[in-house]
């Protein structure tokens, strides 16, 4: 499922995400009209995968200059034996994908987040 609120280069983001989904062999991607699934405004972009994993990008602040990019990553792991894997290792594939999709280094100059919780 792919959707956003229509802001922040939505068309380019949708095209990039769909291209990457095809390259990764996704069988189906749900896409709202114009890439918009969310009815709330100013909520960012959420990418929800079939396996329950999610990537969410939120831009907070008063404008693009000096705003904070928040990236939320969630991965569902049903196997209890795998739930002791360190968080960064478990989320590594989502971290790489989020960096590539949003081109975070290109836009911010940062190679690592300033805060990890």
mmCIF file of C-alpha atoms in Angstrom:
data_model
loop_
_atom_site.group_PDB
_atom_site.id
_atom_site.type_symbol
_atom_site.label_atom_id
_atom_site.label_comp_id
_atom_site.label_asym_id
_atom_site.label_seq_id
_atom_site.Cartn_x
_atom_site.Cartn_y
_atom_site.Cartn_z
ATOM 1 C CA UNK A 1 0.000 0.000 0.000
ATOM 2 C CA UNK A 2 1.403 3.358 -0.995
ATOM 3 C CA UNK A 3 -0.029 6.702 -0.078
ATOM 4 C CA UNK A 4 0.679 10.193 1.088
ATOM 5 C CA UNK A 5 -1.074 13.488 1.399
ATOM 6 C CA UNK A 6 -0.041 14.872 -1.979
ATOM 7 C CA UNK A 7 2.766 17.139 -0.840
ATOM 8 C CA UNK A 8 6.570 16.916 -0.872
ATOM 9 C CA UNK A 9 7.227 15.746 -4.432
ATOM 10 C CA UNK A 10 4.471 13.126 -4.264
ATOM 11 C CA UNK A 11 4.530 12.273 -7.998
ATOM 12 C CA UNK A 12 8.302 11.698 -8.070
ATOM 13 C CA UNK A 13 8.129 9.690 -4.841
ATOM 14 C CA UNK A 14 5.327 7.495 -6.181
ATOM 15 C CA UNK A 15 7.230 6.822 -9.415
ATOM 16 C CA UNK A 16 10.420 5.928 -7.550
ATOM 17 C CA UNK A 17 8.635 3.705 -5.045
ATOM 18 C CA UNK A 18 6.704 1.862 -7.757
ATOM 19 C CA UNK A 19 9.881 1.339 -9.777
ATOM 20 C CA UNK A 20 11.621 -0.092 -6.704
ATOM 21 C CA UNK A 21 8.635 -2.321 -5.896
ATOM 22 C CA UNK A 22 8.717 -3.797 -9.397
ATOM 23 C CA UNK A 23 12.481 -4.294 -9.176
ATOM 24 C CA UNK A 24 12.029 -6.115 -5.859
ATOM 25 C CA UNK A 25 9.385 -8.433 -7.323
ATOM 26 C CA UNK A 26 6.329 -7.086 -5.523
ATOM 27 C CA UNK A 27 3.239 -8.835 -6.865
ATOM 28 C CA UNK A 28 0.849 -6.010 -6.026
ATOM 29 C CA UNK A 29 1.014 -2.399 -4.874
ATOM 30 C CA UNK A 30 -2.136 -0.571 -3.804
ATOM 31 C CA UNK A 31 -2.057 3.060 -4.894
ATOM 32 C CA UNK A 32 -4.626 5.752 -4.289
ATOM 33 C CA UNK A 33 -5.623 8.232 -6.974
ATOM 34 C CA UNK A 34 -2.646 10.507 -7.530
ATOM 35 C CA UNK A 35 -0.725 8.528 -4.916
ATOM 36 C CA UNK A 36 -3.024 9.811 -2.184
ATOM 37 C CA UNK A 37 -4.537 7.346 0.295
ATOM 38 C CA UNK A 38 -4.563 9.480 3.403
ATOM 39 C CA UNK A 39 -7.379 11.987 3.863
ATOM 40 C CA UNK A 40 -5.546 13.882 6.590
ATOM 41 C CA UNK A 41 -3.264 16.656 5.424
ATOM 42 C CA UNK A 42 0.293 17.279 6.541
ATOM 43 C CA UNK A 43 0.794 13.703 7.687
ATOM 44 C CA UNK A 44 3.694 12.705 5.467
ATOM 45 C CA UNK A 45 4.073 9.489 3.509
ATOM 46 C CA UNK A 46 3.472 5.949 4.754
ATOM 47 C CA UNK A 47 4.602 2.804 2.975
ATOM 48 C CA UNK A 48 3.005 -0.402 4.230
ATOM 49 C CA UNK A 49 4.364 -3.747 3.078
ATOM 50 C CA UNK A 50 2.487 -7.050 2.797
ATOM 51 C CA UNK A 51 4.537 -8.543 5.651
ATOM 52 C CA UNK A 52 3.356 -5.842 8.082
ATOM 53 C CA UNK A 53 6.533 -3.744 7.927
ATOM 54 C CA UNK A 54 6.116 0.012 7.565
ATOM 55 C CA UNK A 55 8.174 3.058 6.678
ATOM 56 C CA UNK A 56 6.758 6.485 7.469
ATOM 57 C CA UNK A 57 8.284 9.848 6.560
ATOM 58 C CA UNK A 58 7.095 12.953 8.420
ATOM 59 C CA UNK A 59 8.355 16.473 7.906
ATOM 60 C CA UNK A 60 7.799 18.549 11.019
ATOM 61 C CA UNK A 61 8.446 22.215 11.502
ATOM 62 C CA UNK A 62 7.227 25.399 9.900
ATOM 63 C CA UNK A 63 8.766 24.888 6.470
ATOM 64 C CA UNK A 64 11.202 22.887 4.390
ATOM 65 C CA UNK A 65 14.156 24.999 5.568
ATOM 66 C CA UNK A 66 15.242 23.856 9.009
ATOM 67 C CA UNK A 67 12.417 21.330 9.318
ATOM 68 C CA UNK A 68 12.922 17.941 10.939
ATOM 69 C CA UNK A 69 12.588 14.797 8.865
ATOM 70 C CA UNK A 70 11.186 12.022 11.011
ATOM 71 C CA UNK A 71 11.536 8.479 9.730
ATOM 72 C CA UNK A 72 9.621 5.721 11.477
ATOM 73 C CA UNK A 73 10.449 2.085 10.769
ATOM 74 C CA UNK A 74 8.477 -0.925 11.950
ATOM 75 C CA UNK A 75 9.024 -4.589 11.190
ATOM 76 C CA UNK A 76 6.698 -7.379 12.271
ATOM 77 C CA UNK A 77 8.477 -10.556 13.384
ATOM 78 C CA UNK A 78 6.094 -13.419 14.188
ATOM 79 C CA UNK A 79 8.857 -15.917 15.057
ATOM 80 C CA UNK A 80 9.725 -15.597 18.745
ATOM 81 C CA UNK A 81 13.185 -17.046 18.099
ATOM 82 C CA UNK A 82 14.022 -14.031 15.912
ATOM 83 C CA UNK A 83 12.718 -11.397 18.313
ATOM 84 C CA UNK A 84 16.020 -11.152 20.166
ATOM 85 C CA UNK A 85 17.844 -9.893 17.053
ATOM 86 C CA UNK A 86 19.307 -6.425 17.782
ATOM 87 C CA UNK A 87 16.983 -3.672 16.589
ATOM 88 C CA UNK A 88 19.413 -2.102 14.111
ATOM 89 C CA UNK A 89 20.130 -5.497 12.532
ATOM 90 C CA UNK A 90 16.427 -6.378 12.311
ATOM 91 C CA UNK A 91 15.600 -3.038 10.696
ATOM 92 C CA UNK A 92 18.682 -2.887 8.417
ATOM 93 C CA UNK A 93 16.800 -3.690 5.161
ATOM 94 C CA UNK A 94 14.142 -1.054 5.963
ATOM 95 C CA UNK A 95 16.810 1.501 6.888
ATOM 96 C CA UNK A 96 18.553 1.049 3.530
ATOM 97 C CA UNK A 97 15.247 1.218 1.645
ATOM 98 C CA UNK A 98 14.143 4.372 3.503
ATOM 99 C CA UNK A 99 17.489 6.068 2.777
ATOM 100 C CA UNK A 100 17.210 5.188 -0.912
ATOM 101 C CA UNK A 101 13.552 6.170 -1.299
ATOM 102 C CA UNK A 102 13.846 9.553 0.380
ATOM 103 C CA UNK A 103 17.433 10.212 -0.799
ATOM 104 C CA UNK A 104 18.091 11.434 2.718
ATOM 105 C CA UNK A 105 21.857 11.894 2.325
ATOM 106 C CA UNK A 106 21.347 13.841 -0.913
ATOM 107 C CA UNK A 107 18.745 16.169 0.620
ATOM 108 C CA UNK A 108 20.173 16.600 4.122
ATOM 109 C CA UNK A 109 23.871 15.810 3.862
ATOM 110 C CA UNK A 110 23.457 13.394 6.775
ATOM 111 C CA UNK A 111 24.650 9.812 6.611
ATOM 112 C CA UNK A 112 23.214 8.926 10.023
ATOM 113 C CA UNK A 113 20.261 10.123 12.080
ATOM 114 C CA UNK A 114 20.811 12.675 14.823
ATOM 115 C CA UNK A 115 18.441 10.773 17.144
ATOM 116 C CA UNK A 116 17.567 7.068 17.313
ATOM 117 C CA UNK A 117 14.888 5.842 19.701
#
